Short mmCIF file of C-alpha atoms and ligand atoms in Angstrom, two decimals:
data_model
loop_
_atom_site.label_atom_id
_atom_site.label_comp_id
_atom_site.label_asym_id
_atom_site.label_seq_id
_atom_site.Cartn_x
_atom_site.Cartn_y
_atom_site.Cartn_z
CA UNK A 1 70.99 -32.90 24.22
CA UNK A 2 74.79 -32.90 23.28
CA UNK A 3 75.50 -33.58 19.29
CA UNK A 4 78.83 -35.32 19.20
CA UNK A 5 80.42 -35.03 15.70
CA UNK A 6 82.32 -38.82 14.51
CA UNK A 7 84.69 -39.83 12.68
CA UNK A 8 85.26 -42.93 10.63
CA UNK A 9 87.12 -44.09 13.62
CA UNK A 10 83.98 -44.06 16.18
CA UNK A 11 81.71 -46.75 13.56
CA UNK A 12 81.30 -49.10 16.81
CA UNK A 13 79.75 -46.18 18.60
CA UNK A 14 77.88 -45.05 16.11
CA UNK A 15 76.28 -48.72 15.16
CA UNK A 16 75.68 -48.83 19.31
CA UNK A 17 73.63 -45.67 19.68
CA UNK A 18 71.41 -46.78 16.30
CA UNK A 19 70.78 -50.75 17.77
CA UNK A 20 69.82 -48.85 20.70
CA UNK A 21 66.75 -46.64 18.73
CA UNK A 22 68.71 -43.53 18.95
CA UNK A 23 69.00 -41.26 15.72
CA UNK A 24 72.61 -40.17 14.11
CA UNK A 25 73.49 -38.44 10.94
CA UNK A 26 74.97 -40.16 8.67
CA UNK A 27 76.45 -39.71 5.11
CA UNK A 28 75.32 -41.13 1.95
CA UNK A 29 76.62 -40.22 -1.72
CA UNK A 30 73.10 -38.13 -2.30
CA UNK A 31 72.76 -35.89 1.42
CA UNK A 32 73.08 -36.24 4.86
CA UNK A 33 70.59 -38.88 6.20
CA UNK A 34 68.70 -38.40 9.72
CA UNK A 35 69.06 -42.22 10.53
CA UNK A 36 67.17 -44.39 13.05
CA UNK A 37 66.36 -48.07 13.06
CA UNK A 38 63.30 -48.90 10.73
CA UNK A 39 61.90 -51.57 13.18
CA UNK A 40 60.84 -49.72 16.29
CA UNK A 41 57.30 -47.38 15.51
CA UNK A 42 58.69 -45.44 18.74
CA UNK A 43 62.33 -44.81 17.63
CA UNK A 44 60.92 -43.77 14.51
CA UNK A 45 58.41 -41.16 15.09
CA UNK A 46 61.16 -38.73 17.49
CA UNK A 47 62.14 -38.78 13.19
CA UNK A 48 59.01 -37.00 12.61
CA UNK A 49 59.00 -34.74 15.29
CA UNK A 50 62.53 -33.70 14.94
CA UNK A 51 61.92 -32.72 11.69
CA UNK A 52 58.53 -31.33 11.35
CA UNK A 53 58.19 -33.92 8.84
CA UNK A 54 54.46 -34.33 8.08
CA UNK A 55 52.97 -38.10 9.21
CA UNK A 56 51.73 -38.91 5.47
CA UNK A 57 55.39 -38.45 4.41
CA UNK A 58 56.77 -41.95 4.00
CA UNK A 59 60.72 -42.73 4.83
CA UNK A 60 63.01 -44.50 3.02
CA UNK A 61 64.50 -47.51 4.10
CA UNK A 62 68.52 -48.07 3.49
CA UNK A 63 70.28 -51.46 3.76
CA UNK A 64 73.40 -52.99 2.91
CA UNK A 65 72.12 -56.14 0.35
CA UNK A 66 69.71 -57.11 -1.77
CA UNK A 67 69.20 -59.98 0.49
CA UNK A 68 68.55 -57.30 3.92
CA UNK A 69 66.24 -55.66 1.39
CA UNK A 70 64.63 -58.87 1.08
CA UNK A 71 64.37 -58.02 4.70
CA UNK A 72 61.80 -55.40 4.61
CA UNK A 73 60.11 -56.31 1.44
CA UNK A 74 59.41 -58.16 -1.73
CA UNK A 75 62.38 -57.85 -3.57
CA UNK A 76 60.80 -59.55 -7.07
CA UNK A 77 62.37 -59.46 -10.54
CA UNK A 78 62.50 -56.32 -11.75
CA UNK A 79 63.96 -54.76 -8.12
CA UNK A 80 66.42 -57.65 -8.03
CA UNK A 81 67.52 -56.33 -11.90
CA UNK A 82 67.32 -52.85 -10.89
CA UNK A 83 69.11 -53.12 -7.60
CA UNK A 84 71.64 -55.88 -9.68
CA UNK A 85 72.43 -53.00 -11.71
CA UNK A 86 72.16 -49.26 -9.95
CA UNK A 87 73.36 -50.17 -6.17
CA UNK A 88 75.02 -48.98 -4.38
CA UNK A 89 73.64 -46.38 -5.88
CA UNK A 90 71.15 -43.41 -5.88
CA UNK A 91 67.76 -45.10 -6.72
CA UNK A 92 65.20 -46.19 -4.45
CA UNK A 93 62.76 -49.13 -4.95
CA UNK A 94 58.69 -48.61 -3.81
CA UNK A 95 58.49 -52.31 -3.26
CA UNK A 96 55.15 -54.48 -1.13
CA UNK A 97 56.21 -54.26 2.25
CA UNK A 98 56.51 -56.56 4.89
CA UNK A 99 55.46 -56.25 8.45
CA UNK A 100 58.75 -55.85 9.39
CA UNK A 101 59.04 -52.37 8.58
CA UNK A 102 57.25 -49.99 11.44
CA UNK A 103 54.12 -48.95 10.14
CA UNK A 104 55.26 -44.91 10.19
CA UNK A 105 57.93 -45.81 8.23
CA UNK A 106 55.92 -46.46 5.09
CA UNK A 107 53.01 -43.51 6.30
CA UNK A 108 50.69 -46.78 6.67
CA UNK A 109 51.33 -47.23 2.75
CA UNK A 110 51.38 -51.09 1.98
CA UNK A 111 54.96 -50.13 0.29
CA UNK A 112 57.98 -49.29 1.21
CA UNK A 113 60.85 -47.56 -0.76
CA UNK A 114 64.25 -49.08 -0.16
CA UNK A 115 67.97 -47.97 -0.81
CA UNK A 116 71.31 -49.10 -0.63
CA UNK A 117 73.41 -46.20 -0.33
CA UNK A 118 77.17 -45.57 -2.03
CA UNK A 119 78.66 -44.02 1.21
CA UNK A 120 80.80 -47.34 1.90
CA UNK A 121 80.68 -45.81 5.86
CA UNK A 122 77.19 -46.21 5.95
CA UNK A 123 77.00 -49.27 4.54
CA UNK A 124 79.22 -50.63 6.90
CA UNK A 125 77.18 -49.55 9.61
CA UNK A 126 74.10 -50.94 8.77
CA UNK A 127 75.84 -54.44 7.81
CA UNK A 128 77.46 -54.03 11.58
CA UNK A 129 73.93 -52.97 13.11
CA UNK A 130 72.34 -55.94 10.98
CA UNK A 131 69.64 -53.25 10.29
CA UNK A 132 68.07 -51.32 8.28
CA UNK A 133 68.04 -47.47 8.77
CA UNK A 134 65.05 -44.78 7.94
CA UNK A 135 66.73 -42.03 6.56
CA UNK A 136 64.83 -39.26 5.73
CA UNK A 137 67.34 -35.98 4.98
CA UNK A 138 69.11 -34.45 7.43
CA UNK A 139 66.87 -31.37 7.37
CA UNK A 140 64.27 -29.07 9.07
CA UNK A 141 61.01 -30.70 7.15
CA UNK A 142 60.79 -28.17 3.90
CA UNK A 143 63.76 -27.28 3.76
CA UNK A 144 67.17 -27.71 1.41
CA UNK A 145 69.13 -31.07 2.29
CA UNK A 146 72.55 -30.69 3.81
CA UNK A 147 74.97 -32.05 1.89
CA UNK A 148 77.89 -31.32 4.45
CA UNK A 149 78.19 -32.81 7.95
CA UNK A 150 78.48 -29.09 8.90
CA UNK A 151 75.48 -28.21 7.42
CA UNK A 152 73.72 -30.74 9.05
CA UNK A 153 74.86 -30.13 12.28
CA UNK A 154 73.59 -26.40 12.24
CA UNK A 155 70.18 -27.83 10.92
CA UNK A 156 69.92 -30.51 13.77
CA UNK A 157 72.25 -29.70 16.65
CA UNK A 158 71.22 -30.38 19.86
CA UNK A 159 68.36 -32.55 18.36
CA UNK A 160 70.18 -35.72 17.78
CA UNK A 161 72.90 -38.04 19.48
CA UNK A 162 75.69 -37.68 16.69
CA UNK A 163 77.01 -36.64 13.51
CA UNK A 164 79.28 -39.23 11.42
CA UNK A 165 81.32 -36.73 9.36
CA UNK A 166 81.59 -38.80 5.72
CA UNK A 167 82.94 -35.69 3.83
CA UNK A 168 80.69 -33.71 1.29
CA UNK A 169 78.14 -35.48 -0.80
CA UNK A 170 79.49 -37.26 -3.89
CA UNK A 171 76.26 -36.17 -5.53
CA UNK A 172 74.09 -33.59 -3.98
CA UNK A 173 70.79 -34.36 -4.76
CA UNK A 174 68.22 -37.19 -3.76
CA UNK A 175 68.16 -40.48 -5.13
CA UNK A 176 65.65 -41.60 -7.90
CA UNK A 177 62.62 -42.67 -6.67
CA UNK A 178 61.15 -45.67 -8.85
CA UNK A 179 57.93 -48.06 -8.86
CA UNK A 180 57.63 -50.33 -11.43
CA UNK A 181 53.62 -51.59 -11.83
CA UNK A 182 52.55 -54.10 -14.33
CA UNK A 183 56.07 -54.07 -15.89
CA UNK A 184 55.68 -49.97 -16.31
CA UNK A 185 58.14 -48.13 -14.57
CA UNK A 186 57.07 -45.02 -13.49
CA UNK A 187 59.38 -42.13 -11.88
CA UNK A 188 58.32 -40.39 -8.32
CA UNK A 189 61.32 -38.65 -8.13
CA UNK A 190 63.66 -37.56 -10.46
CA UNK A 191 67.32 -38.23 -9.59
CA UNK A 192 70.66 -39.06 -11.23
CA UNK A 193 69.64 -42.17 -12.74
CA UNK A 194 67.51 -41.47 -15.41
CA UNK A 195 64.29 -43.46 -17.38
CA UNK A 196 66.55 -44.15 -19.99
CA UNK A 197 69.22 -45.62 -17.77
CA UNK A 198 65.52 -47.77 -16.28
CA UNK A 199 64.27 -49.03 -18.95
CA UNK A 200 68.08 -50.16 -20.82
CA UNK A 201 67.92 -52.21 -17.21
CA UNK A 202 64.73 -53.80 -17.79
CA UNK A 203 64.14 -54.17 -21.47
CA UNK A 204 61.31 -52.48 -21.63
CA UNK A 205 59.75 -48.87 -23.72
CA UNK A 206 59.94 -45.95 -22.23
CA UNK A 207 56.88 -44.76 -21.11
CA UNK A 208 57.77 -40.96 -21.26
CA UNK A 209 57.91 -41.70 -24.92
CA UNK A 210 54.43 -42.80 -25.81
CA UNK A 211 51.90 -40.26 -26.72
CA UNK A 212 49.64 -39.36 -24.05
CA UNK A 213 46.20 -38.58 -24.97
CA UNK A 214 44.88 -35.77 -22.78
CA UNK A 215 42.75 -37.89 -20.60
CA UNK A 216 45.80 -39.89 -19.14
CA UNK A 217 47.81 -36.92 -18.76
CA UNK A 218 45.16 -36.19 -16.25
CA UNK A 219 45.71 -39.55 -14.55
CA UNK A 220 49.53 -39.08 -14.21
CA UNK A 221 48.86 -35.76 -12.70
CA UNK A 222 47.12 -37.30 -10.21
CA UNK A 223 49.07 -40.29 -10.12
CA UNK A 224 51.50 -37.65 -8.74
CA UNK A 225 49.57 -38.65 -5.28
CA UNK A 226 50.97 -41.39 -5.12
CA UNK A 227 54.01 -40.10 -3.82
CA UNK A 228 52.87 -38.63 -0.92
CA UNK A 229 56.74 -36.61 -0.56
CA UNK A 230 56.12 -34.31 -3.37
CA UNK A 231 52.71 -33.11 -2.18
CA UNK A 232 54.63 -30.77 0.54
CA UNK A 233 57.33 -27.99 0.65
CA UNK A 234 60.47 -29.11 -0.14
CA UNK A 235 64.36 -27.63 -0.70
CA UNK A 236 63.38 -24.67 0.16
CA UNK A 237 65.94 -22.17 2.15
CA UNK A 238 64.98 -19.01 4.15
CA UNK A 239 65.48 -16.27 0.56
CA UNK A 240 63.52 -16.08 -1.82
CA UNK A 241 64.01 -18.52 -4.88
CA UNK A 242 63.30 -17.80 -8.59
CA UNK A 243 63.96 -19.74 -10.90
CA UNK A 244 65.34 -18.36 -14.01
CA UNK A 245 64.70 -20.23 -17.36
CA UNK A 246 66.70 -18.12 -19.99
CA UNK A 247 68.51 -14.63 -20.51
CA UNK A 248 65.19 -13.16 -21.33
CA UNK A 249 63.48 -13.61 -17.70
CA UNK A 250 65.77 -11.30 -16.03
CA UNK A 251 66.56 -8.63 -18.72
CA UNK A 252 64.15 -6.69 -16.86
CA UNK A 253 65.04 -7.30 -12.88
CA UNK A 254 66.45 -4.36 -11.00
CA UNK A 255 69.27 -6.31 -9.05
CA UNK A 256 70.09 -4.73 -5.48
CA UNK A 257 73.44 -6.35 -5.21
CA UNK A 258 73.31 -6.43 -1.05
CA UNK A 259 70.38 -8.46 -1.82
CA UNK A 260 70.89 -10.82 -4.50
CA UNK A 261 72.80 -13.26 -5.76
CA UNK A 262 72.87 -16.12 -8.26
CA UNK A 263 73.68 -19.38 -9.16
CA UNK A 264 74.26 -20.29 -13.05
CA UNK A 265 75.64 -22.58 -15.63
CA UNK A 266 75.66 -19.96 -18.03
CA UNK A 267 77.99 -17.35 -18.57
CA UNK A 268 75.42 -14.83 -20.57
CA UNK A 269 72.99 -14.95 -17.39
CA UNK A 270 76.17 -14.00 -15.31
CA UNK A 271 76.64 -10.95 -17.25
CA UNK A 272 72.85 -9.82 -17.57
CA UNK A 273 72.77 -10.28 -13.22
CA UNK A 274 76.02 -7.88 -13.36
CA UNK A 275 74.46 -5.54 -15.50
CA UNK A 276 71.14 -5.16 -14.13
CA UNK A 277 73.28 -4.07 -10.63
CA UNK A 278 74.16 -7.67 -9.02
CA UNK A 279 77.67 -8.49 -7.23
CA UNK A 280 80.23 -10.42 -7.91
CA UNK A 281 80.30 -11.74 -4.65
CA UNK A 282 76.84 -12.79 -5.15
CA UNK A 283 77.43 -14.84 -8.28
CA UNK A 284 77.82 -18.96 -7.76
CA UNK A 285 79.11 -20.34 -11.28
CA UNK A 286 78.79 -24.26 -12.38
CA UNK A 287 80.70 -25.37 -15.36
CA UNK A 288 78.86 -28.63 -15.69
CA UNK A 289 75.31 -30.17 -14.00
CA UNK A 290 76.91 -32.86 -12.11
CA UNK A 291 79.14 -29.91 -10.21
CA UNK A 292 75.48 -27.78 -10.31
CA UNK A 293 73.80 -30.55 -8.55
CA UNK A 294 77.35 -31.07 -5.90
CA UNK A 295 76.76 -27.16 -4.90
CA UNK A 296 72.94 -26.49 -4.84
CA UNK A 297 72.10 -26.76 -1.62
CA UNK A 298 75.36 -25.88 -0.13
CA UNK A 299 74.91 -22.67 -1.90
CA UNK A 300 71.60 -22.47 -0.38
CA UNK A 301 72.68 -22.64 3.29
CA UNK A 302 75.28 -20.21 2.38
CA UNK A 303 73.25 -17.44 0.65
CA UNK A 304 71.34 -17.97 3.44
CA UNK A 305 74.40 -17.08 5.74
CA UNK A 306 75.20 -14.40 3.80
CA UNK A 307 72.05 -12.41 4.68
CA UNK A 308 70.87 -12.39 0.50
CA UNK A 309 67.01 -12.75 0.80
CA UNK A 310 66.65 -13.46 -3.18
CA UNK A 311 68.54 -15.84 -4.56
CA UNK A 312 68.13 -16.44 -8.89
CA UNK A 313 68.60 -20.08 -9.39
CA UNK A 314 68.83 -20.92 -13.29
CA UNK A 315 67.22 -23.50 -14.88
CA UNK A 316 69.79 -25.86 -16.91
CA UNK A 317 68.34 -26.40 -19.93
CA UNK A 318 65.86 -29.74 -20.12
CA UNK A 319 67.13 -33.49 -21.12
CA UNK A 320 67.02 -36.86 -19.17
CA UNK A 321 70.05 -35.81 -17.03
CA UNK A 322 68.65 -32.51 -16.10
CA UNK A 323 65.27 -33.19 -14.39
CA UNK A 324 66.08 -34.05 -10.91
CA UNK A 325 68.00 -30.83 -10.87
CA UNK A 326 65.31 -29.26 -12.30
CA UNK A 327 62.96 -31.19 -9.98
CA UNK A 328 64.45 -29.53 -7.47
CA UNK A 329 65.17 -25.84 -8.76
CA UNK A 330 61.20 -25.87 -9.13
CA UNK A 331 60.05 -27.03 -6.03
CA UNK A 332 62.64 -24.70 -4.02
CA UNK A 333 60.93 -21.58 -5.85
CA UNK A 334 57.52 -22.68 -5.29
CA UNK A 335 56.35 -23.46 -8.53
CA UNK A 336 55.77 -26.67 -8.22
P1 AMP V 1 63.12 -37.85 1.69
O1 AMP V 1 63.00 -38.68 2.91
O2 AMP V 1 62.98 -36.40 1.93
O3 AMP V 1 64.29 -38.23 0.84
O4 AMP V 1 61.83 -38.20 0.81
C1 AMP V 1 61.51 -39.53 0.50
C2 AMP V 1 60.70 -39.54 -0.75
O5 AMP V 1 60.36 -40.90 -1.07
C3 AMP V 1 59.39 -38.78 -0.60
O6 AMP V 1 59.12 -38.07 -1.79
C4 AMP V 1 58.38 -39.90 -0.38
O7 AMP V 1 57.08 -39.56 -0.76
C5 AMP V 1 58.97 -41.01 -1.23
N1 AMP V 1 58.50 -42.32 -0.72
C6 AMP V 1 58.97 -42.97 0.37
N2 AMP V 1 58.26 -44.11 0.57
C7 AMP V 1 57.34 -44.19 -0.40
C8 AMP V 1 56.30 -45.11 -0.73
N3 AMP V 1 56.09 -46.21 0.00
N4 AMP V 1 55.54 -44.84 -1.81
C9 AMP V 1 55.75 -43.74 -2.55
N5 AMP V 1 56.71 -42.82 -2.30
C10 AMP V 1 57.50 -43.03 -1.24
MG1 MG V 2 63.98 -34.55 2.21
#
């Protein structure tokens, strides 16, 4: 199959091949999305099998409105608050879905998470399709999430119709994935907007500030389950990750600088990786999170390019801001 790569210009062409069940990259402020229409089980699943993506591994659902939200599930108070306040935006609702939705777009889960994305492209199309799109990233299942339309294309060519070139990724990472049960929100995924940001939304405590007795640390562990996504492989590229928490964790590395390389915030790490033998070429600097969390897997795809087969990722230091970076640092080096 030919991959054509579109332009804002080719948006009728691009909402005819998704009415018709095909699947097309598109932008969205986070990464590149592998879109299809959510309504057909059939159109859906080539999702699965173009990816790899494991059944059990539910998709989320963008739309254009609240109301086309309303669409696909129940959109009750607190999502119509939440979604009032952070879309278009990077957080995505598990809501009670309705029948609607294909069944393998929720991984037979009575929920389904929902989005609507910042890219105003995308957006348009799926106000001009008059549906909503599963959009899982634009990635071989388990691995980083392109965050260019070039990237994408080397990770899906000749697997899909089209690529809708939106520019890089205003942000870089996924979007926050939220339920909110009994009035407790509760974060699957960490993401740019934070519990803080939640729970100043709804009026309510934050639940990462009560004290946990041991017992339900247990049940949030397993609670973990619940979102079946972070049970699998994820972000990770073809090197070697390792994740690098401070200056002491790498005083003692022997650096083969054809090897190597490393992405940091901090300018102390930068000079331990020269000293211990890295390269220059091999070091990626980030003055600030947001611009850590624009590059990360870009730099992936490139190290990967570059033939480097470990790649030192540091660890930005912990707060509410930090975690979906973090999140995602983690789960690319395997340690989560
Ligand atoms: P991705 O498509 O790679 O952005 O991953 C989507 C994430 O959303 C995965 O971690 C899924 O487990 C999570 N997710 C999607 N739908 C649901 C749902 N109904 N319940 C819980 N988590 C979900
Ligand atoms: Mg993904």
């Amino acid at each position: 199959m030919q991959t054509h790569i579109l332009t804002a210009d080719d948006i009728d062409r691009v909402v005819a091949l998704l009415k018709n069940g095909e699947l097309v990259i598109v932008p969205t402020e986070t990464v590149y999305g592998l879109g299809v229409r959510c309504d057909r089980e059939e159109a859906v699943d080539r999702i699965f099998r173009v990816k790899g993506r494991p059944q059990d591994n539910p998709l989320i659902v963008h739309v254009s409105s609240i109301d086309m939200a309303d669409r696909y599930a129940y959109v009750d108070e607190f999502a119509e608050r939440l979604f009032t306040r952070f879309a278009p935006g990077p957080l995505s609702l598990v809501l009670p879905a309705r029948d609607t939705v294909a069944v393998n777009v929720r991984a037979g889960l009575p929920t389904v998470a929902i989005r609507i994305p910042g890219h105003p492209l995308t957006r348009r199309i799926i106000e001009q399709a008059d549906v909503g799109l599963a959009a899982p990233s634009a990635n071989q299942s388990g691995r980083p999430s392109p965050t260019t339309a070039s990237s994408a294309l080397s990770e899906m060519k000749g697997r899909v119709s089209a690529v809708l070139d939106g520019g890089p990724c205003e942000l870089g990472i996924e979007s926050t994935v939220l339920v909110v049960e009994q009035r407790i929100p509760r974060i699957l995924r960490p993401g740019r907007v934070t519990m803080e940001e939640i729970c100043d939304c709804l009026s309510c405590p934050n639940p990462l500030y009560r004290k946990q007795s041991a017992a339900e640390t247990l049940t949030s562990v397993n609670e973990a389950a619940a979102s079946p996504g972070t049970r699998h492989v994820h972000y990770r590229p073809d090197a070697e990750v390792i994740a690098v928490e401070s200056v002491s964790s790498i005083r003692s590395v022997r650096v083969d600088s054809k090897r190597d390389c490393m992405f940091c915030m901090n300018a102390k790490l930068a000079a331990v990786f020269r000293l211990r033998g890295g390269d220059q070429a091999g070091l990626r600097y980030a003055t600030d999170v947001q611009t850590y969390e624009f590059n990360l897997y870009e730099w992936f795809f490139e190290a990967e390019r570059s033939g480097y087969t470990r790649i030192f990722v540091e660890l930005p230091p912990e707060s509410p801001t930090t975690q979906g970076l973090r999140d995602r640092i983690f789960r690319a080096s395997g340690s989560v």
